[in-house]
Short mmCIF file of C-alpha atoms in Angstrom, two decimals:
data_model
loop_
_atom_site.label_atom_id
_atom_site.label_comp_id
_atom_site.label_asym_id
_atom_site.label_seq_id
_atom_site.Cartn_x
_atom_site.Cartn_y
_atom_site.Cartn_z
CA MET A 1 0.00 0.00 0.00
CA SER A 2 1.37 3.44 -0.93
CA GLU A 3 1.97 6.16 1.65
CA LEU A 4 -0.88 8.42 0.40
CA PRO A 5 -3.72 5.91 0.92
CA VAL A 6 -2.32 5.11 4.38
CA ILE A 7 -2.30 8.80 5.32
CA ARG A 8 -5.81 9.26 3.89
CA ALA A 9 -7.17 6.24 5.73
CA THR A 10 -5.54 7.34 8.98
CA THR A 11 -6.97 10.85 8.63
CA ILE A 12 -10.47 9.50 8.04
CA PHE A 13 -10.15 7.16 11.01
CA VAL A 14 -9.01 9.97 13.33
CA LEU A 15 -11.81 12.26 12.14
CA ALA A 16 -14.33 9.48 12.52
CA ALA A 17 -13.20 8.73 16.05
CA ALA A 18 -13.28 12.41 17.00
CA VAL A 19 -16.68 13.29 15.59
CA GLY A 20 -18.12 10.00 16.77
CA GLY A 21 -17.04 10.73 20.33
CA PHE A 22 -18.33 14.32 20.27
CA ALA A 23 -21.60 13.30 18.62
CA TYR A 24 -22.23 10.47 21.07
CA THR A 25 -21.48 12.69 24.08
CA PHE A 26 -23.80 15.42 22.82
CA LEU A 27 -26.63 13.10 21.88
CA ALA A 28 -26.41 11.08 25.07
CA LYS A 29 -26.29 14.06 27.45
CA ARG A 30 -28.09 16.93 25.71
CA VAL A 31 -30.56 15.08 23.51
CA ALA A 32 -31.93 12.55 25.92
CA PRO A 33 -33.85 9.56 24.53
CA SER A 34 -37.55 10.32 24.78
CA GLY A 35 -39.58 7.31 23.68
CA THR A 36 -40.74 7.76 20.12
CA ARG A 37 -39.65 11.37 19.59
CA THR A 38 -37.63 11.90 16.40
CA TYR A 39 -35.13 14.76 16.18
CA ARG A 40 -34.81 16.51 12.83
CA ILE A 41 -31.24 16.97 11.62
CA GLY A 42 -30.39 19.12 8.61
CA PHE A 43 -28.68 17.93 5.46
CA GLU A 44 -26.76 20.17 3.07
CA SER A 45 -24.62 18.84 0.22
CA ASN A 46 -21.05 19.27 1.45
CA PRO A 47 -18.67 16.55 0.17
CA PRO A 48 -17.11 14.50 1.67
CA PHE A 49 -19.08 15.07 4.89
CA GLN A 50 -22.61 15.15 3.45
CA ILE A 51 -23.36 13.57 0.08
CA ARG A 52 -26.59 12.67 -1.72
CA THR A 53 -26.37 9.27 -3.41
CA ASN A 54 -28.78 6.82 -5.05
CA ARG A 55 -29.25 5.30 -1.59
CA GLY A 56 -30.14 8.64 -0.02
CA PHE A 57 -28.08 10.76 2.38
CA ASP A 58 -24.49 9.62 2.90
CA GLY A 59 -21.03 10.93 3.74
CA LEU A 60 -18.62 10.91 6.66
CA ALA A 61 -20.70 13.12 8.98
CA VAL A 62 -23.97 11.37 8.12
CA GLU A 63 -22.60 7.88 8.76
CA ILE A 64 -20.92 8.74 12.05
CA VAL A 65 -23.77 10.84 13.48
CA ASP A 66 -26.18 8.02 12.61
CA GLN A 67 -23.98 5.53 14.46
CA ALA A 68 -23.62 7.85 17.46
CA ALA A 69 -27.40 8.37 17.59
CA LYS A 70 -27.98 4.62 17.48
CA ARG A 71 -25.58 4.10 20.40
CA ALA A 72 -27.23 6.92 22.37
CA GLY A 73 -30.75 5.63 21.67
CA VAL A 74 -31.77 8.80 19.83
CA HIS A 75 -34.04 8.75 16.77
CA LEU A 76 -32.97 11.04 13.90
CA GLN A 77 -34.66 12.15 10.70
CA TRP A 78 -32.39 13.70 8.06
CA ILE A 79 -34.01 16.64 6.26
CA ASP A 80 -32.77 18.48 3.19
CA THR A 81 -34.24 21.87 4.07
CA GLY A 82 -33.08 23.60 0.89
CA THR A 83 -31.82 26.46 3.06
CA SER A 84 -28.68 27.40 4.95
CA SER A 85 -28.09 26.06 8.45
CA ASP A 86 -28.78 29.54 9.89
CA GLU A 87 -32.15 29.83 8.15
CA ALA A 88 -33.06 26.25 9.04
CA PHE A 89 -32.59 27.02 12.74
CA ASP A 90 -34.28 30.44 12.50
CA ARG A 91 -37.34 28.86 10.90
CA ALA A 92 -37.31 25.94 13.36
CA LEU A 93 -37.02 23.46 10.50
CA VAL A 94 -34.44 21.35 12.36
CA ASP A 95 -33.33 20.48 15.87
CA LEU A 96 -29.74 19.59 15.00
CA TRP A 97 -27.08 20.17 12.33
CA PRO A 98 -24.19 17.74 11.72
CA LEU A 99 -21.40 20.15 10.76
CA MET A 100 -21.51 23.91 11.26
CA THR A 101 -18.86 26.63 11.19
CA ASP A 102 -18.38 28.27 14.58
CA LEU A 103 -18.87 32.00 13.91
CA PRO A 104 -19.19 34.68 16.66
CA GLU A 105 -22.62 35.82 15.45
CA ARG A 106 -23.97 32.27 15.77
CA ARG A 107 -23.01 31.98 19.43
CA GLY A 108 -26.00 32.30 21.72
CA ARG A 109 -28.38 31.00 19.04
CA VAL A 110 -26.78 27.61 18.45
CA HIS A 111 -25.04 25.23 20.86
CA PHE A 112 -21.62 24.18 19.52
CA THR A 113 -19.81 21.01 20.52
CA ALA A 114 -16.02 20.89 20.64
CA PRO A 115 -14.62 21.53 17.12
CA TRP A 116 -13.50 18.49 15.15
CA VAL A 117 -12.64 19.96 11.74
CA ILE A 118 -10.60 23.07 10.93
CA SER A 119 -11.55 24.43 7.52
CA SER A 120 -9.50 26.81 5.40
CA HIS A 121 -10.32 28.31 2.03
CA VAL A 122 -8.39 28.98 -1.16
CA LEU A 123 -8.64 30.52 -4.59
CA LEU A 124 -8.03 28.33 -7.63
CA LEU A 125 -6.07 30.34 -10.20
CA ARG A 126 -4.68 29.43 -13.60
CA THR A 127 -0.90 29.12 -13.48
CA GLY A 128 0.71 32.44 -14.39
CA SER A 129 -2.38 34.54 -13.66
CA ALA A 130 -2.27 37.43 -11.20
CA THR A 131 -3.61 37.05 -7.67
CA PRO A 132 -6.79 39.12 -7.29
CA GLU A 133 -6.75 42.13 -4.97
CA ARG A 134 -9.59 42.91 -2.57
CA ASP A 135 -11.23 45.29 -5.07
CA PHE A 136 -11.26 42.67 -7.87
CA THR A 137 -14.46 42.87 -9.93
CA GLY A 138 -14.09 39.84 -12.20
CA ARG A 139 -15.86 36.47 -12.20
CA VAL A 140 -15.15 33.95 -9.42
CA ALA A 141 -16.70 30.49 -9.58
CA ILE A 142 -17.92 29.21 -6.22
CA PHE A 143 -19.52 26.09 -4.79
CA ASN A 144 -23.16 27.07 -4.30
CA MET A 145 -23.38 27.12 -0.52
CA PRO A 146 -24.68 30.14 1.47
CA LEU A 147 -21.67 30.19 3.79
CA HIS A 148 -19.23 30.12 0.87
CA ARG A 149 -21.00 33.02 -0.83
CA ARG A 150 -20.83 34.95 2.40
CA LEU A 151 -17.13 34.22 3.00
CA LEU A 152 -16.12 35.15 -0.54
CA LYS A 153 -17.99 38.44 -0.27
CA SER A 154 -16.17 39.25 2.97
CA ASP A 155 -12.77 39.03 1.26
CA PHE A 156 -13.75 40.19 -2.24
CA PRO A 157 -16.90 42.32 -1.91
CA ARG A 158 -16.99 43.43 -5.55
CA VAL A 159 -16.48 40.14 -7.43
CA GLN A 160 -19.10 38.60 -9.69
CA GLN A 161 -19.92 35.32 -7.95
CA VAL A 162 -20.65 32.43 -10.32
CA PRO A 163 -22.36 29.66 -8.26
CA GLN A 164 -21.79 26.05 -9.31
CA GLY A 165 -23.53 22.90 -8.13
CA ASP A 166 -20.38 20.81 -7.97
CA ALA A 167 -16.77 21.56 -6.99
CA ARG A 168 -15.61 19.99 -10.26
CA ASP A 169 -17.62 22.60 -12.13
CA VAL A 170 -15.75 25.30 -10.19
CA LEU A 171 -12.49 23.86 -11.51
CA GLY A 172 -13.97 23.67 -15.01
CA GLU A 173 -14.87 27.37 -14.90
CA VAL A 174 -11.27 28.25 -14.07
CA CYS A 175 -9.69 25.89 -16.61
CA SER A 176 -11.94 27.14 -19.40
CA GLY A 177 -11.18 30.77 -18.60
CA ARG A 178 -14.85 31.61 -18.09
CA SER A 179 -14.00 32.61 -14.51
CA ALA A 180 -10.79 34.26 -13.38
CA ALA A 181 -10.71 32.22 -10.17
CA GLY A 182 -12.52 29.59 -8.16
CA PHE A 183 -13.29 29.64 -4.44
CA LEU A 184 -13.29 26.35 -2.51
CA GLU A 185 -12.60 24.83 0.88
CA LYS A 186 -8.98 23.64 0.76
CA ARG A 187 -9.68 19.91 1.22
CA VAL A 188 -12.23 20.00 -1.57
CA ALA A 189 -9.84 21.93 -3.82
CA LEU A 190 -7.08 19.36 -3.31
CA SER A 191 -9.52 16.60 -4.13
CA VAL A 192 -10.72 18.07 -7.43
CA LEU A 193 -7.17 18.87 -8.49
CA LYS A 194 -6.51 15.13 -8.69
CA ASN A 195 -8.55 15.14 -11.92
CA LEU A 196 -7.30 18.16 -13.83
CA PRO A 197 -8.62 18.42 -17.39
CA PRO A 198 -5.96 17.96 -20.09
CA GLY A 199 -3.97 21.13 -20.71
CA CYS A 200 -5.15 22.82 -17.53
CA SER A 201 -2.61 24.06 -15.00
CA VAL A 202 -3.77 25.77 -11.82
CA ARG A 203 -2.35 26.90 -8.51
CA LEU A 204 -3.83 27.46 -5.06
CA HIS A 205 -3.79 30.82 -3.30
CA ALA A 206 -4.42 30.53 0.45
CA LEU A 207 -6.83 32.90 2.21
CA PRO A 208 -5.49 32.68 5.79
CA ASP A 209 -8.14 34.94 7.32
CA LEU A 210 -10.85 32.47 6.23
CA THR A 211 -9.89 29.64 8.59
CA PHE A 212 -12.58 28.44 10.99
CA ARG A 213 -13.46 25.76 13.52
CA ASN A 214 -16.29 23.42 12.57
CA CYS A 215 -18.42 21.61 15.14
#
């Protein structure tokens, strides 16, 4: 077995153990089993943590939270609300959310467990292209998630955001030249770069101020 698969498997195991422990502790102590009550938990497409497949909802967070709930004796119902996590809580559409960025303005409205994922964000740029400045007004492809749109606007308030339904489409926008850059979470960016289209050469530009704890 090569070194890369070993590292990847080890990382997944560590993450699984961490989130499984946090999820079980939270569900067992704060969401007490209550007979037949079912708690609604929000789903939002966010590979590799939340994925929609032919079998239904899947992904690292979905699998582990389901296992933790089973151990804690808690009944869960996954719901694709079609909204952001903030709106889902504001509208009382859900009781729980499996993975949420810990932002100061969310404190007091949402209970956060201990963080188990640190997320950072990057720009995908064609090799040789200039790094955009804060006042950049060109097109930036972005994975269509409310939080991502919000984060990109905080760093580049004047860009033309080009939402895409898949991270691979973000890469395609950059490689084709239709968008000057792409905005992705770093882990996702590294994943899509494993399948670069022929003739496409890109680089990553880190955005260090967009690093957050996820609970």
